[in-house]
mmCIF file of C-alpha atoms and ligand atoms in Angstrom:
data_model
loop_
_atom_site.group_PDB
_atom_site.id
_atom_site.type_symbol
_atom_site.label_atom_id
_atom_site.label_comp_id
_atom_site.label_asym_id
_atom_site.label_seq_id
_atom_site.Cartn_x
_atom_site.Cartn_y
_atom_site.Cartn_z
ATOM 1 C CA MET A 85 68.202 124.596 -46.635
ATOM 2 C CA ASP A 86 70.740 124.092 -43.540
ATOM 3 C CA ASN A 87 70.331 127.245 -40.884
ATOM 4 C CA TYR A 88 73.893 128.028 -40.930
ATOM 5 C CA ALA A 89 74.266 128.086 -44.679
ATOM 6 C CA PHE A 90 71.824 130.286 -45.912
ATOM 7 C CA PRO A 91 72.746 133.108 -44.271
ATOM 8 C CA VAL A 92 76.593 132.778 -45.473
ATOM 9 C CA LEU A 93 75.257 131.776 -48.914
ATOM 10 C CA LEU A 94 73.009 135.151 -49.001
ATOM 11 C CA LEU A 95 75.912 137.199 -48.294
ATOM 12 C CA LEU A 96 78.528 135.418 -50.655
ATOM 13 C CA VAL A 97 75.318 136.828 -52.973
ATOM 14 C CA LEU A 98 74.863 140.013 -51.843
ATOM 15 C CA LEU A 99 78.726 141.118 -52.292
ATOM 16 C CA LEU A 100 78.508 139.125 -55.985
ATOM 17 C CA CYS A 101 75.395 141.565 -56.580
ATOM 18 C CA GLY A 102 77.860 144.133 -55.265
ATOM 19 C CA TYR A 103 80.745 143.262 -57.247
ATOM 20 C CA CYS A 104 78.400 143.304 -60.598
ATOM 21 C CA SER A 105 76.579 146.699 -60.096
ATOM 22 C CA THR A 106 80.419 148.151 -59.294
ATOM 23 C CA GLN A 107 81.336 146.760 -62.339
ATOM 24 C CA SER A 108 79.230 147.948 -64.525
ATOM 25 C CA GLY A 109 79.559 151.057 -63.127
ATOM 26 C CA ASN A 110 83.240 151.236 -63.409
ATOM 27 C CA SER A 111 82.538 151.603 -67.121
ATOM 28 C CA GLN A 112 81.217 154.859 -66.964
ATOM 29 C CA ASP A 113 82.314 156.698 -63.702
ATOM 30 C CA GLY A 114 84.272 154.146 -61.241
ATOM 31 C CA LEU A 115 84.151 155.446 -57.734
ATOM 32 C CA TYR A 116 82.730 158.609 -58.777
ATOM 33 C CA HIS A 117 79.476 159.428 -58.243
ATOM 34 C CA SER A 118 76.299 161.944 -59.100
ATOM 35 C CA GLY A 119 80.077 164.433 -60.813
ATOM 36 C CA LEU A 120 81.029 164.728 -57.002
ATOM 37 C CA ALA A 121 84.661 163.794 -55.820
ATOM 38 C CA CYS A 122 84.656 160.537 -53.686
ATOM 39 C CA ASN A 123 86.527 161.201 -51.059
ATOM 40 C CA GLU A 124 87.871 158.052 -50.144
ATOM 41 C CA THR A 125 89.429 159.380 -46.892
ATOM 42 C CA LEU A 126 86.872 160.314 -45.392
ATOM 43 C CA MET A 127 84.225 157.718 -46.430
ATOM 44 C CA LEU A 128 86.526 155.284 -44.847
ATOM 45 C CA GLN A 129 85.930 157.895 -41.240
ATOM 46 C CA ARG A 130 82.400 157.268 -41.576
ATOM 47 C CA LEU A 131 81.680 153.763 -42.142
ATOM 48 C CA PRO A 132 82.557 152.863 -38.718
ATOM 49 C CA ILE A 133 80.088 155.054 -37.558
ATOM 50 C CA CYS A 134 77.466 152.373 -39.174
ATOM 51 C CA GLY A 135 79.882 149.122 -37.999
ATOM 52 C CA GLN A 136 79.224 150.321 -34.285
ATOM 53 C CA GLU A 137 75.589 150.546 -34.430
ATOM 54 C CA PHE A 138 75.297 147.362 -36.718
ATOM 55 C CA GLU A 139 77.363 146.088 -33.477
ATOM 56 C CA ASP A 140 75.425 147.397 -31.018
ATOM 57 C CA SER A 141 72.118 146.106 -32.300
ATOM 58 C CA MET A 142 74.268 142.819 -32.725
ATOM 59 C CA LYS A 143 75.159 143.053 -29.125
ATOM 60 C CA LYS A 144 71.399 143.215 -27.982
ATOM 61 C CA LEU A 145 71.050 139.641 -29.358
ATOM 62 C CA ASP A 146 72.631 136.487 -27.341
ATOM 63 C CA THR A 147 75.371 135.443 -29.392
ATOM 64 C CA LYS A 148 73.215 132.044 -30.430
ATOM 65 C CA LYS A 149 71.208 133.350 -32.123
ATOM 66 C CA TRP A 150 74.140 135.351 -34.395
ATOM 67 C CA CYS A 151 73.714 132.346 -37.321
ATOM 68 C CA ASN A 152 70.061 132.687 -37.078
ATOM 69 C CA LEU A 153 69.286 135.436 -40.358
ATOM 70 C CA THR A 154 65.837 136.047 -39.448
ATOM 71 C CA GLU A 155 67.123 137.205 -36.430
ATOM 72 C CA PHE A 156 69.526 140.092 -37.508
ATOM 73 C CA ILE A 157 67.838 140.362 -40.940
ATOM 74 C CA MET A 158 66.374 143.556 -40.501
ATOM 75 C CA PHE A 159 69.584 145.002 -38.151
ATOM 76 C CA TYR A 160 71.532 143.953 -41.345
ATOM 77 C CA ALA A 161 69.017 145.686 -43.284
ATOM 78 C CA TYR A 162 69.709 149.087 -41.548
ATOM 79 C CA PHE A 163 73.525 148.711 -41.703
ATOM 80 C CA SER A 164 73.509 148.344 -45.393
ATOM 81 C CA ASN A 165 71.435 151.301 -45.966
ATOM 82 C CA CYS A 166 73.721 152.727 -43.621
ATOM 83 C CA THR A 167 77.032 151.855 -45.480
ATOM 84 C CA GLU A 168 75.211 153.252 -48.768
ATOM 85 C CA TYR A 169 74.003 156.300 -47.414
ATOM 86 C CA GLU A 170 77.618 157.462 -46.146
ATOM 87 C CA ALA A 171 79.013 156.307 -49.644
ATOM 88 C CA ILE A 172 77.338 158.600 -51.408
ATOM 89 C CA ASN A 173 76.837 161.130 -48.691
ATOM 90 C CA VAL A 174 80.593 161.963 -49.157
ATOM 91 C CA GLY A 175 80.649 161.398 -52.941
ATOM 92 C CA CYS A 176 81.015 157.404 -53.692
ATOM 93 C CA PHE A 177 79.348 154.762 -55.432
ATOM 94 C CA TRP A 178 78.097 152.571 -53.545
ATOM 95 C CA PRO A 179 79.012 149.814 -53.447
ATOM 96 C CA ASN A 180 83.201 150.265 -54.314
ATOM 97 C CA PRO A 181 85.280 147.890 -53.795
ATOM 98 C CA LEU A 182 86.711 150.392 -49.886
ATOM 99 C CA ALA A 183 83.433 150.222 -48.517
ATOM 100 C CA GLU A 184 83.061 145.899 -49.747
ATOM 101 C CA GLY A 185 86.348 145.671 -47.568
ATOM 102 C CA PHE A 186 84.699 147.018 -44.373
ATOM 103 C CA ILE A 187 81.806 145.652 -44.911
ATOM 104 C CA THR A 188 83.456 141.440 -44.984
ATOM 105 C CA ASN A 189 85.924 142.581 -42.084
ATOM 106 C CA ILE A 190 82.058 143.684 -40.490
ATOM 107 C CA HIS A 191 80.822 139.608 -41.875
ATOM 108 C CA ARG A 192 83.754 138.590 -40.070
ATOM 109 C CA GLN A 193 83.685 139.710 -36.839
ATOM 110 C CA PHE A 194 80.058 137.931 -36.339
ATOM 111 C CA PHE A 195 79.531 135.246 -38.500
ATOM 112 C CA SER A 196 83.267 133.642 -38.692
ATOM 113 C CA ASN A 197 81.666 130.971 -36.556
ATOM 114 C CA CYS A 198 78.176 130.424 -38.991
ATOM 115 C CA THR A 199 79.333 127.472 -40.827
ATOM 116 C CA LEU A 200 82.596 126.526 -38.937
ATOM 117 C CA GLU A 201 80.939 125.290 -35.827
ATOM 118 C CA ARG A 202 78.697 122.580 -37.809
ATOM 119 C CA VAL A 203 81.216 121.293 -40.449
ATOM 120 C CA ILE A 204 83.867 120.892 -37.491
ATOM 121 C CA TRP A 205 82.826 119.893 -34.171
ATOM 122 C CA GLU A 206 79.831 118.066 -35.684
ATOM 123 C CA ASP A 207 78.723 115.043 -37.824
ATOM 124 C CA PRO A 208 76.429 117.147 -39.991
ATOM 125 C CA PRO A 209 73.471 114.941 -41.162
ATOM 126 C CA ASP A 210 72.854 114.344 -44.973
ATOM 127 C CA GLU A 211 70.905 117.282 -45.869
ATOM 128 C CA ILE A 212 73.422 119.760 -44.590
ATOM 129 C CA LEU A 213 76.066 117.502 -46.316
ATOM 130 C CA ILE A 214 74.460 117.714 -49.550
ATOM 131 C CA THR A 215 74.020 121.977 -49.115
ATOM 132 C CA LEU A 216 77.984 122.153 -48.515
ATOM 133 C CA ILE A 217 78.090 120.236 -51.935
ATOM 134 C CA LEU A 218 76.188 122.496 -53.863
ATOM 135 C CA ILE A 219 77.103 125.379 -52.406
ATOM 136 C CA PRO A 220 80.084 125.745 -54.575
ATOM 137 C CA VAL A 221 77.966 123.907 -57.726
ATOM 138 C CA PHE A 222 75.652 127.104 -57.251
ATOM 139 C CA LEU A 223 78.272 130.055 -56.606
ATOM 140 C CA THR A 224 80.100 128.561 -60.070
ATOM 141 C CA ALA A 225 76.410 128.721 -61.802
ATOM 142 C CA ALA A 226 76.309 131.844 -60.425
ATOM 143 C CA MET A 227 79.203 133.681 -60.522
ATOM 144 C CA ILE A 228 78.890 132.199 -64.606
ATOM 145 C CA SER A 229 75.555 134.084 -65.104
ATOM 146 C CA LEU A 230 76.581 136.664 -63.933
ATOM 147 C CA VAL A 231 79.770 137.827 -65.613
ATOM 148 C CA VAL A 232 78.080 137.134 -68.570
ATOM 149 C CA TRP A 233 75.056 139.592 -67.400
ATOM 150 C CA CYS A 234 77.674 142.039 -66.057
ATOM 151 C CA SER A 235 79.069 142.181 -70.095
ATOM 152 C CA LYS A 236 76.233 142.086 -71.532
ATOM 153 C CA ARG A 237 75.159 145.419 -69.415
ATOM 154 C CA SER A 238 78.207 147.152 -70.475
ATOM 155 C CA ASP A 239 77.763 146.620 -73.368
ATOM 156 C CA VAL A 240 75.069 148.806 -72.774
ATOM 157 C CA LEU A 241 75.871 150.905 -71.282
ATOM 158 C CA VAL A 242 79.249 151.929 -73.517
HETATM 159 C C1 NAG B 511 88.692 164.419 -47.713
HETATM 160 O O1 NAG B 511 88.360 164.452 -46.252
HETATM 161 C C2 NAG B 511 89.994 164.575 -45.391
HETATM 162 C C3 NAG B 511 88.999 163.862 -43.559
HETATM 163 O O2 NAG B 511 87.710 164.608 -43.772
HETATM 164 C C4 NAG B 511 90.046 165.646 -45.031
HETATM 165 O O3 NAG B 511 91.170 165.930 -44.296
HETATM 166 C C5 NAG B 511 90.699 166.178 -47.125
HETATM 167 O O4 NAG B 511 90.858 167.055 -47.182
HETATM 168 C C6 NAG B 511 89.798 165.950 -48.103
HETATM 169 N N1 NAG B 511 89.597 165.719 -48.710
HETATM 170 C C7 NAG B 511 89.306 166.527 -50.415
HETATM 171 C C8 NAG B 511 89.820 166.000 -51.572
HETATM 172 O O5 NAG B 511 87.666 167.182 -50.033
HETATM 173 C C1 NAG B 512 65.868 131.546 -35.875
HETATM 174 O O1 NAG B 512 64.563 132.393 -35.268
HETATM 175 C C2 NAG B 512 63.568 132.681 -35.499
HETATM 176 C C3 NAG B 512 62.921 133.721 -35.599
HETATM 177 O O2 NAG B 512 63.082 134.206 -33.542
HETATM 178 C C4 NAG B 512 62.907 131.592 -34.954
HETATM 179 O O3 NAG B 512 61.024 131.485 -35.464
HETATM 180 C C5 NAG B 512 63.209 130.074 -35.564
HETATM 181 O O4 NAG B 512 63.253 128.866 -34.541
HETATM 182 C C6 NAG B 512 65.140 130.068 -35.220
HETATM 183 N N1 NAG B 512 65.467 129.223 -35.708
HETATM 184 C C7 NAG B 512 66.856 128.656 -35.341
HETATM 185 C C8 NAG B 512 67.653 127.386 -35.807
HETATM 186 O O5 NAG B 512 67.086 129.099 -33.730
HETATM 187 C C1 NAG B 513 68.136 154.524 -45.388
HETATM 188 O O1 NAG B 513 69.011 155.552 -44.587
HETATM 189 C C2 NAG B 513 68.460 157.291 -44.719
HETATM 190 C C3 NAG B 513 69.388 157.846 -43.787
HETATM 191 O O2 NAG B 513 69.488 157.254 -42.883
HETATM 192 C C4 NAG B 513 67.359 157.378 -43.846
HETATM 193 O O3 NAG B 513 66.879 158.590 -44.432
HETATM 194 C C5 NAG B 513 65.807 155.718 -45.471
HETATM 195 O O4 NAG B 513 64.681 156.070 -44.603
HETATM 196 C C6 NAG B 513 66.493 154.443 -44.761
HETATM 197 N N1 NAG B 513 66.219 153.698 -45.330
HETATM 198 C C7 NAG B 513 66.038 152.885 -45.362
HETATM 199 C C8 NAG B 513 64.850 151.879 -46.575
HETATM 200 O O5 NAG B 513 65.903 151.985 -43.175
HETATM 201 C C1 NAG B 514 84.034 132.105 -32.606
HETATM 202 O O1 NAG B 514 84.508 131.865 -31.106
HETATM 203 C C2 NAG B 514 84.906 131.544 -30.381
HETATM 204 C C3 NAG B 514 85.967 130.614 -29.783
HETATM 205 O O2 NAG B 514 84.678 129.905 -28.960
HETATM 206 C C4 NAG B 514 84.658 132.850 -29.479
HETATM 207 O O3 NAG B 514 86.037 133.204 -28.739
HETATM 208 C C5 NAG B 514 84.724 133.346 -30.898
HETATM 209 O O4 NAG B 514 84.749 135.155 -30.140
HETATM 210 C C6 NAG B 514 83.409 133.566 -31.976
HETATM 211 N N1 NAG B 514 83.165 134.878 -32.799
HETATM 212 C C7 NAG B 514 81.853 134.989 -33.094
HETATM 213 C C8 NAG B 514 81.772 136.002 -33.674
HETATM 214 O O5 NAG B 514 80.964 133.967 -32.395
#
């Protein structure tokens, strides 16, 4: 698969999975976790610690490698774990819409150039074009199956 489309696709799938677990979580206790009240203010104060850590790691990499998933997957895994840890630590569910907003901003900061470069400035080779055409098709199918799966899961939980 195309080197630049893949990380973007992966991040989208991660976000979709996050959305799905938030939805199934909501049917029970929403933003709340293990009886402790979720302090959203505190969570939004603590998440930038993770962002800073991720930024420091990424800055050690050549910016040309920022779209290469192999290069940054470890940093991203740490970042993801860090947001989970901080959110749960202040009694919030993870992922939750506020934390996702924060994570989306981080994606924008580091991965915003990952697809555009190729699509706009170069004449993409056939296999990239095919990938670009297939992504929305795949995502639509994935969305539908996730929604069906999520609603089945909530039915079971209720
Ligand atoms: C939530 O965290 C903020 C910032 O630390 C604090 O000022 C506030 O009192 C906390 N709220 C609750 C309900 O614990
Ligand atoms: C991405 O990084 C890996 C590991 O350093 C390297 O082997 C691979 O060639 C890189 N891919 C591109 C397209 O630069
Ligand atoms: C996730 O973070 C916590 C707290 O920093 C740490 O104890 C744990 O080992 C980490 N897990 C992974 C898989 O890195
Ligand atoms: C994206 O490209 C612009 C223009 O070349 C550059 O100023 C910006 O720093 C780049 N952002 C990232 C995240 O690489």
